[in-house]
């Protein structure tokens, strides 16, 4: 950087941060504060004018670590001469740090994401300590991404702070540096948005400072240090004159602007300033020439292939690199007397490293699944040698039988749990989906299992899990029973499953918890205290429920009297194209544009909203890699026609009859819906979906969509020991099914029904449901009873028309499928039926034509 930079620009040292520096984190976790202080000293010696200190690590007592470290560096004159930035997401840690710092500290950070009152409370606390403060451009809606949002939030925060007398020169705005050249069009202007926002904020908010985390900008080029350094220098060259006067950056990792290779500098400048739509692709292409030219990267790349073979295997496992694993495994086999020793030695050592990294939050699920792929390929190479020598298999930590229960077909979550357990040394017997209790128990006995794990997604699976527990009890088993899946909960496990089985019963929240639970349950020393603690917790849940006064329920007739009174002037008119419409092969490239990516990342246990998750400080790198893999697989799915989207939609004349909707036709069909019965305050209606239908005559729709053709590809991945692509394909099929439901609903609104013919909504607006009408699905809160799917499928002819089937528990096949009803009324909205009374169960049984016992089984999740 040359004349364009300001002599007033402040470098904030980033290496005394446990979330940003693995080396510093290791020192702090080891309690080696003496060497940790040297990290701070080197930061100051290398040009840092502020030292950022962060101790937010799950394994640390952050307050103790913060105060201990700050007191030590306060005693070092050559460090204490620069200001300290106290960086934490917890106010208690910030305040503990403020009490240890002499001079003027900087608090990083506060924002308006929890509202103005909370924001001003913390601002007053900072002012009381005489601290300057970093204010993030973040409000109740979310992080500021565009120039307008950055300016709007910062201006609002400035006005609030001026209102309490906060010194403007002590305000440091961080308007969010986001990644550019990500391949996502909306991200292209992020650099320009930041730079232009700096100018406006400085003009609108006199005397403030502007900072930003520079490493976010180049996130797409992680691992390519020459390009990242060039991007940072180019960005600062333009941002500093615009008003950016601070940045969290390693000062030693900045290039002088004039010395950057002109071709690279031009490409970086085109990207940062968004000079044309192709700038990102040009930089990506150019960047490949610089990959590996960085001395550190070159050294690492050369080193790992020149390591001893046992260490190469460990490196490949941790990094998820399967390119050389068969050759390395064979080389390793020849160094050991018995092939089993390769598994029990270097391979298990490597997987232990993976397990430790995952358990401590330093590795994330997509990376762990890639590690499992490497392990499985290595083991597959060794198995023929082990069998030829007639050796027993490697002994793991324990054996677990996993199954999705009878009637349920969902297995992504179970597959992930199985992979993670295998990565941590467990022997997993996966029985698949729709497994009856008899097969589960037989497998557990046959394999001498240490525990059984049950999975389920739909609510009828909850009853089936109780049945498994009862049958385990009847069979005299004593092994632990683990419960997991989207509809399961600690409360349901405590109330319904644990009382059915005298052995240990444990609800497992997600894959990341499964390892800890399973490890404890096979431990000689930890098992009994843990089982006793869980049993005590569940007993406390049962007692709390017994003594807890549930929300009062209205009698059904009173709830009906308080129903929602819809304005029938707002109902949708007669459809342009009534009747049944079948779509045998909807264009997948069209559906791609309708994908909601946020649930995709949640399936992989990566928390955050898309697209912000791609640049998240914690999971951004893992999320970006996963997203790139997903895009590449989508390209192949579409180009090679791996999958077929088949669906059916229909629109029928109808009328309301109480809480039922009657479909007209040669034979009238009655569709009963459930009504909220929880007593509400005056003016709040007790809703039922039938409220949106006119008794005098109306229209209702239905749909069912599925993604077919996945099985052959899943089998191919499984035979290749490739769990990563197996799970990735299933997750993408689920997203495509949801995208098909979204796309078909738009087609119904604009063309088939046509009540919103002029609708023009972005995908983001569709995800936020900013359209007229709803599509409630059986099994979800407004329509929680799954068995109504049978009626819907019969009306649509879904099985014959598009090959969709229902299991005995009303799960849909293929697994990636969505079905529901269409309501077009302008006031139609989603709600939750929640708890209902016995009177509604009896009434519903009559309307459905079944006995009360059957209705009770169907409605159990909504009962006490």
mmCIF file with all atom_site columns, C-alpha atoms in Angstrom, residues 273-411:
data_model
loop_
_atom_site.group_PDB
_atom_site.id
_atom_site.type_symbol
_atom_site.label_atom_id
_atom_site.label_alt_id
_atom_site.label_comp_id
_atom_site.label_asym_id
_atom_site.label_entity_id
_atom_site.label_seq_id
_atom_site.pdbx_PDB_ins_code
_atom_site.Cartn_x
_atom_site.Cartn_y
_atom_site.Cartn_z
_atom_site.occupancy
_atom_site.B_iso_or_equiv
_atom_site.pdbx_formal_charge
_atom_site.auth_seq_id
_atom_site.auth_comp_id
_atom_site.auth_asym_id
_atom_site.auth_atom_id
_atom_site.pdbx_PDB_model_num
ATOM 1   C CA . UNK A 1 273 ? -14.715 -2.861  -7.289  1.00 0.00 ? 273 UNK A CA 1
ATOM 2   C CA . UNK A 1 274 ? -17.152 -5.156  -9.172  1.00 0.00 ? 274 UNK A CA 1
ATOM 3   C CA . UNK A 1 275 ? -16.114 -3.806  -12.540 1.00 0.00 ? 275 UNK A CA 1
ATOM 4   C CA . UNK A 1 276 ? -17.871 -6.514  -14.558 1.00 0.00 ? 276 UNK A CA 1
ATOM 5   C CA . UNK A 1 277 ? -19.848 -9.740  -14.006 1.00 0.00 ? 277 UNK A CA 1
ATOM 6   C CA . UNK A 1 278 ? -16.968 -11.962 -15.173 1.00 0.00 ? 278 UNK A CA 1
ATOM 7   C CA . UNK A 1 279 ? -14.403 -10.529 -12.727 1.00 0.00 ? 279 UNK A CA 1
ATOM 8   C CA . UNK A 1 280 ? -14.857 -13.299 -10.188 1.00 0.00 ? 280 UNK A CA 1
ATOM 9   C CA . UNK A 1 281 ? -14.392 -16.084 -12.711 1.00 0.00 ? 281 UNK A CA 1
ATOM 10  C CA . UNK A 1 282 ? -11.258 -14.387 -14.080 1.00 0.00 ? 282 UNK A CA 1
ATOM 11  C CA . UNK A 1 283 ? -9.729  -14.165 -10.599 1.00 0.00 ? 283 UNK A CA 1
ATOM 12  C CA . UNK A 1 284 ? -10.617 -17.788 -9.828  1.00 0.00 ? 284 UNK A CA 1
ATOM 13  C CA . UNK A 1 285 ? -8.888  -18.896 -13.039 1.00 0.00 ? 285 UNK A CA 1
ATOM 14  C CA . UNK A 1 286 ? -5.862  -16.684 -12.395 1.00 0.00 ? 286 UNK A CA 1
ATOM 15  C CA . UNK A 1 287 ? -5.651  -17.767 -8.745  1.00 0.00 ? 287 UNK A CA 1
ATOM 16  C CA . UNK A 1 288 ? -4.743  -21.316 -9.750  1.00 0.00 ? 288 UNK A CA 1
ATOM 17  C CA . UNK A 1 289 ? -1.392  -20.016 -11.024 1.00 0.00 ? 289 UNK A CA 1
ATOM 18  C CA . UNK A 1 290 ? -0.619  -18.691 -7.553  1.00 0.00 ? 290 UNK A CA 1
ATOM 19  C CA . UNK A 1 291 ? -1.840  -21.695 -5.589  1.00 0.00 ? 291 UNK A CA 1
ATOM 20  C CA . UNK A 1 292 ? 1.136   -23.329 -3.966  1.00 0.00 ? 292 UNK A CA 1
ATOM 21  C CA . UNK A 1 293 ? 3.457   -20.387 -4.685  1.00 0.00 ? 293 UNK A CA 1
ATOM 22  C CA . UNK A 1 294 ? 3.089   -19.406 -1.055  1.00 0.00 ? 294 UNK A CA 1
ATOM 23  C CA . UNK A 1 295 ? 6.100   -20.740 0.869   1.00 0.00 ? 295 UNK A CA 1
ATOM 24  C CA . UNK A 1 296 ? 4.033   -22.109 3.754   1.00 0.00 ? 296 UNK A CA 1
ATOM 25  C CA . UNK A 1 297 ? 1.520   -23.802 1.462   1.00 0.00 ? 297 UNK A CA 1
ATOM 26  C CA . UNK A 1 298 ? 4.301   -25.266 -0.663  1.00 0.00 ? 298 UNK A CA 1
ATOM 27  C CA . UNK A 1 299 ? 6.043   -26.573 2.419   1.00 0.00 ? 299 UNK A CA 1
ATOM 28  C CA . UNK A 1 300 ? 2.853   -28.204 3.753   1.00 0.00 ? 300 UNK A CA 1
ATOM 29  C CA . UNK A 1 301 ? 1.965   -29.770 0.388   1.00 0.00 ? 301 UNK A CA 1
ATOM 30  C CA . UNK A 1 302 ? 5.431   -31.199 -0.041  1.00 0.00 ? 302 UNK A CA 1
ATOM 31  C CA . UNK A 1 303 ? 5.711   -32.280 3.575   1.00 0.00 ? 303 UNK A CA 1
ATOM 32  C CA . UNK A 1 304 ? 2.594   -34.409 3.866   1.00 0.00 ? 304 UNK A CA 1
ATOM 33  C CA . UNK A 1 305 ? 3.467   -36.625 0.915   1.00 0.00 ? 305 UNK A CA 1
ATOM 34  C CA . UNK A 1 306 ? 7.030   -37.006 2.254   1.00 0.00 ? 306 UNK A CA 1
ATOM 35  C CA . UNK A 1 307 ? 5.877   -37.933 5.775   1.00 0.00 ? 307 UNK A CA 1
ATOM 36  C CA . UNK A 1 308 ? 6.189   -41.516 7.045   1.00 0.00 ? 308 UNK A CA 1
ATOM 37  C CA . UNK A 1 309 ? 3.261   -43.550 5.730   1.00 0.00 ? 309 UNK A CA 1
ATOM 38  C CA . UNK A 1 310 ? 1.516   -43.768 9.113   1.00 0.00 ? 310 UNK A CA 1
ATOM 39  C CA . UNK A 1 311 ? 1.513   -39.966 9.344   1.00 0.00 ? 311 UNK A CA 1
ATOM 40  C CA . UNK A 1 312 ? 0.362   -39.677 5.713   1.00 0.00 ? 312 UNK A CA 1
ATOM 41  C CA . UNK A 1 313 ? -2.661  -41.790 6.626   1.00 0.00 ? 313 UNK A CA 1
ATOM 42  C CA . UNK A 1 314 ? -3.396  -39.585 9.628   1.00 0.00 ? 314 UNK A CA 1
ATOM 43  C CA . UNK A 1 315 ? -3.092  -36.444 7.487   1.00 0.00 ? 315 UNK A CA 1
ATOM 44  C CA . UNK A 1 316 ? -5.379  -37.914 4.805   1.00 0.00 ? 316 UNK A CA 1
ATOM 45  C CA . UNK A 1 317 ? -7.983  -38.828 7.436   1.00 0.00 ? 317 UNK A CA 1
ATOM 46  C CA . UNK A 1 318 ? -7.965  -35.401 9.081   1.00 0.00 ? 318 UNK A CA 1
ATOM 47  C CA . UNK A 1 319 ? -8.080  -33.562 5.738   1.00 0.00 ? 319 UNK A CA 1
ATOM 48  C CA . UNK A 1 320 ? -10.541 -35.995 4.104   1.00 0.00 ? 320 UNK A CA 1
ATOM 49  C CA . UNK A 1 321 ? -8.187  -36.646 1.130   1.00 0.00 ? 321 UNK A CA 1
ATOM 50  C CA . UNK A 1 322 ? -8.869  -40.053 -0.453  1.00 0.00 ? 322 UNK A CA 1
ATOM 51  C CA . UNK A 1 323 ? -6.689  -39.685 -3.568  1.00 0.00 ? 323 UNK A CA 1
ATOM 52  C CA . UNK A 1 324 ? -3.737  -41.725 -2.235  1.00 0.00 ? 324 UNK A CA 1
ATOM 53  C CA . UNK A 1 325 ? -5.371  -43.751 0.526   1.00 0.00 ? 325 UNK A CA 1
ATOM 54  C CA . UNK A 1 326 ? -5.320  -47.182 -1.159  1.00 0.00 ? 326 UNK A CA 1
ATOM 55  C CA . UNK A 1 327 ? -1.638  -46.875 -2.097  1.00 0.00 ? 327 UNK A CA 1
ATOM 56  C CA . UNK A 1 328 ? -0.718  -45.560 1.355   1.00 0.00 ? 328 UNK A CA 1
ATOM 57  C CA . UNK A 1 329 ? -2.723  -48.303 3.075   1.00 0.00 ? 329 UNK A CA 1
ATOM 58  C CA . UNK A 1 330 ? -0.993  -50.985 1.004   1.00 0.00 ? 330 UNK A CA 1
ATOM 59  C CA . UNK A 1 331 ? 2.429   -49.492 1.802   1.00 0.00 ? 331 UNK A CA 1
ATOM 60  C CA . UNK A 1 332 ? 1.497   -49.427 5.463   1.00 0.00 ? 332 UNK A CA 1
ATOM 61  C CA . UNK A 1 333 ? 0.227   -53.047 5.366   1.00 0.00 ? 333 UNK A CA 1
ATOM 62  C CA . UNK A 1 334 ? 3.621   -54.223 4.208   1.00 0.00 ? 334 UNK A CA 1
ATOM 63  C CA . UNK A 1 335 ? 5.252   -52.646 7.245   1.00 0.00 ? 335 UNK A CA 1
ATOM 64  C CA . UNK A 1 336 ? 3.094   -54.575 9.730   1.00 0.00 ? 336 UNK A CA 1
ATOM 65  C CA . UNK A 1 337 ? 3.091   -58.278 10.522  1.00 0.00 ? 337 UNK A CA 1
ATOM 66  C CA . UNK A 1 338 ? -0.720  -58.473 10.365  1.00 0.00 ? 338 UNK A CA 1
ATOM 67  C CA . UNK A 1 339 ? -3.108  -56.291 8.311   1.00 0.00 ? 339 UNK A CA 1
ATOM 68  C CA . UNK A 1 340 ? -5.433  -55.847 11.298  1.00 0.00 ? 340 UNK A CA 1
ATOM 69  C CA . UNK A 1 341 ? -2.641  -53.865 12.974  1.00 0.00 ? 341 UNK A CA 1
ATOM 70  C CA . UNK A 1 342 ? -2.995  -51.168 10.304  1.00 0.00 ? 342 UNK A CA 1
ATOM 71  C CA . UNK A 1 343 ? -6.603  -50.610 11.384  1.00 0.00 ? 343 UNK A CA 1
ATOM 72  C CA . UNK A 1 344 ? -5.938  -50.834 15.100  1.00 0.00 ? 344 UNK A CA 1
ATOM 73  C CA . UNK A 1 345 ? -2.825  -48.665 14.783  1.00 0.00 ? 345 UNK A CA 1
ATOM 74  C CA . UNK A 1 346 ? -2.410  -45.774 12.312  1.00 0.00 ? 346 UNK A CA 1
ATOM 75  C CA . UNK A 1 347 ? -5.987  -45.725 10.976  1.00 0.00 ? 347 UNK A CA 1
ATOM 76  C CA . UNK A 1 348 ? -7.568  -45.704 14.423  1.00 0.00 ? 348 UNK A CA 1
ATOM 77  C CA . UNK A 1 349 ? -4.985  -43.140 15.600  1.00 0.00 ? 349 UNK A CA 1
ATOM 78  C CA . UNK A 1 350 ? -5.993  -40.876 12.738  1.00 0.00 ? 350 UNK A CA 1
ATOM 79  C CA . UNK A 1 351 ? -9.706  -41.305 13.443  1.00 0.00 ? 351 UNK A CA 1
ATOM 80  C CA . UNK A 1 352 ? -9.081  -40.508 17.105  1.00 0.00 ? 352 UNK A CA 1
ATOM 81  C CA . UNK A 1 353 ? -7.601  -37.184 15.988  1.00 0.00 ? 353 UNK A CA 1
ATOM 82  C CA . UNK A 1 354 ? -10.705 -36.580 13.847  1.00 0.00 ? 354 UNK A CA 1
ATOM 83  C CA . UNK A 1 355 ? -12.954 -37.477 16.793  1.00 0.00 ? 355 UNK A CA 1
ATOM 84  C CA . UNK A 1 356 ? -11.094 -35.121 19.119  1.00 0.00 ? 356 UNK A CA 1
ATOM 85  C CA . UNK A 1 357 ? -11.258 -32.265 16.611  1.00 0.00 ? 357 UNK A CA 1
ATOM 86  C CA . UNK A 1 358 ? -14.977 -32.829 16.032  1.00 0.00 ? 358 UNK A CA 1
ATOM 87  C CA . UNK A 1 359 ? -15.707 -33.091 19.737  1.00 0.00 ? 359 UNK A CA 1
ATOM 88  C CA . UNK A 1 360 ? -13.891 -29.836 20.472  1.00 0.00 ? 360 UNK A CA 1
ATOM 89  C CA . UNK A 1 361 ? -15.665 -27.939 17.687  1.00 0.00 ? 361 UNK A CA 1
ATOM 90  C CA . UNK A 1 362 ? -12.615 -27.594 15.454  1.00 0.00 ? 362 UNK A CA 1
ATOM 91  C CA . UNK A 1 363 ? -14.031 -29.856 12.738  1.00 0.00 ? 363 UNK A CA 1
ATOM 92  C CA . UNK A 1 364 ? -17.559 -29.902 11.376  1.00 0.00 ? 364 UNK A CA 1
ATOM 93  C CA . UNK A 1 365 ? -19.812 -32.647 10.144  1.00 0.00 ? 365 UNK A CA 1
ATOM 94  C CA . UNK A 1 366 ? -19.126 -32.402 6.366   1.00 0.00 ? 366 UNK A CA 1
ATOM 95  C CA . UNK A 1 367 ? -15.395 -32.718 7.060   1.00 0.00 ? 367 UNK A CA 1
ATOM 96  C CA . UNK A 1 368 ? -15.938 -35.670 9.413   1.00 0.00 ? 368 UNK A CA 1
ATOM 97  C CA . UNK A 1 369 ? -17.999 -37.513 6.806   1.00 0.00 ? 369 UNK A CA 1
ATOM 98  C CA . UNK A 1 370 ? -15.184 -37.001 4.289   1.00 0.00 ? 370 UNK A CA 1
ATOM 99  C CA . UNK A 1 371 ? -12.769 -38.456 6.848   1.00 0.00 ? 371 UNK A CA 1
ATOM 100 C CA . UNK A 1 372 ? -15.060 -41.478 7.177   1.00 0.00 ? 372 UNK A CA 1
ATOM 101 C CA . UNK A 1 373 ? -14.873 -41.991 3.413   1.00 0.00 ? 373 UNK A CA 1
ATOM 102 C CA . UNK A 1 374 ? -11.066 -42.195 3.639   1.00 0.00 ? 374 UNK A CA 1
ATOM 103 C CA . UNK A 1 375 ? -11.276 -44.642 6.557   1.00 0.00 ? 375 UNK A CA 1
ATOM 104 C CA . UNK A 1 376 ? -13.783 -46.913 4.795   1.00 0.00 ? 376 UNK A CA 1
ATOM 105 C CA . UNK A 1 377 ? -11.696 -47.073 1.618   1.00 0.00 ? 377 UNK A CA 1
ATOM 106 C CA . UNK A 1 378 ? -8.631  -47.996 3.649   1.00 0.00 ? 378 UNK A CA 1
ATOM 107 C CA . UNK A 1 379 ? -10.513 -50.689 5.580   1.00 0.00 ? 379 UNK A CA 1
ATOM 108 C CA . UNK A 1 380 ? -12.071 -52.035 2.357   1.00 0.00 ? 380 UNK A CA 1
ATOM 109 C CA . UNK A 1 381 ? -8.567  -52.502 0.940   1.00 0.00 ? 381 UNK A CA 1
ATOM 110 C CA . UNK A 1 382 ? -7.453  -54.389 4.063   1.00 0.00 ? 382 UNK A CA 1
ATOM 111 C CA . UNK A 1 383 ? -10.498 -56.643 4.536   1.00 0.00 ? 383 UNK A CA 1
ATOM 112 C CA . UNK A 1 384 ? -9.556  -59.284 1.910   1.00 0.00 ? 384 UNK A CA 1
ATOM 113 C CA . UNK A 1 385 ? -6.141  -59.678 3.572   1.00 0.00 ? 385 UNK A CA 1
ATOM 114 C CA . UNK A 1 386 ? -7.724  -59.949 7.022   1.00 0.00 ? 386 UNK A CA 1
ATOM 115 C CA . UNK A 1 387 ? -10.203 -62.565 5.791   1.00 0.00 ? 387 UNK A CA 1
ATOM 116 C CA . UNK A 1 388 ? -7.489  -64.527 3.978   1.00 0.00 ? 388 UNK A CA 1
ATOM 117 C CA . UNK A 1 389 ? -5.508  -64.691 7.221   1.00 0.00 ? 389 UNK A CA 1
ATOM 118 C CA . UNK A 1 390 ? -8.726  -65.660 9.051   1.00 0.00 ? 390 UNK A CA 1
ATOM 119 C CA . UNK A 1 391 ? -8.067  -62.957 11.616  1.00 0.00 ? 391 UNK A CA 1
ATOM 120 C CA . UNK A 1 392 ? -10.832 -61.495 13.759  1.00 0.00 ? 392 UNK A CA 1
ATOM 121 C CA . UNK A 1 393 ? -11.897 -57.939 12.923  1.00 0.00 ? 393 UNK A CA 1
ATOM 122 C CA . UNK A 1 394 ? -10.572 -54.903 14.730  1.00 0.00 ? 394 UNK A CA 1
ATOM 123 C CA . UNK A 1 395 ? -12.147 -54.434 18.137  1.00 0.00 ? 395 UNK A CA 1
ATOM 124 C CA . UNK A 1 396 ? -13.832 -51.073 18.432  1.00 0.00 ? 396 UNK A CA 1
ATOM 125 C CA . UNK A 1 397 ? -15.130 -49.161 21.406  1.00 0.00 ? 397 UNK A CA 1
ATOM 126 C CA . UNK A 1 398 ? -18.489 -50.895 21.213  1.00 0.00 ? 398 UNK A CA 1
ATOM 127 C CA . UNK A 1 399 ? -21.190 -52.149 18.868  1.00 0.00 ? 399 UNK A CA 1
ATOM 128 C CA . UNK A 1 400 ? -24.435 -50.295 18.158  1.00 0.00 ? 400 UNK A CA 1
ATOM 129 C CA . UNK A 1 401 ? -27.448 -51.401 16.091  1.00 0.00 ? 401 UNK A CA 1
ATOM 130 C CA . UNK A 1 402 ? -29.111 -48.462 14.320  1.00 0.00 ? 402 UNK A CA 1
ATOM 131 C CA . UNK A 1 403 ? -32.547 -48.517 12.683  1.00 0.00 ? 403 UNK A CA 1
ATOM 132 C CA . UNK A 1 404 ? -35.260 -46.217 11.393  1.00 0.00 ? 404 UNK A CA 1
ATOM 133 C CA . UNK A 1 405 ? -38.424 -47.704 12.898  1.00 0.00 ? 405 UNK A CA 1
ATOM 134 C CA . UNK A 1 406 ? -41.242 -49.468 11.056  1.00 0.00 ? 406 UNK A CA 1
ATOM 135 C CA . UNK A 1 407 ? -43.351 -47.206 8.856   1.00 0.00 ? 407 UNK A CA 1
ATOM 136 C CA . UNK A 1 408 ? -40.669 -44.507 8.586   1.00 0.00 ? 408 UNK A CA 1
ATOM 137 C CA . UNK A 1 409 ? -38.362 -44.062 5.590   1.00 0.00 ? 409 UNK A CA 1
ATOM 138 C CA . UNK A 1 410 ? -36.128 -41.163 6.641   1.00 0.00 ? 410 UNK A CA 1
ATOM 139 C CA . UNK A 1 411 ? -32.488 -41.979 7.262   1.00 0.00 ? 411 UNK A CA 1
#
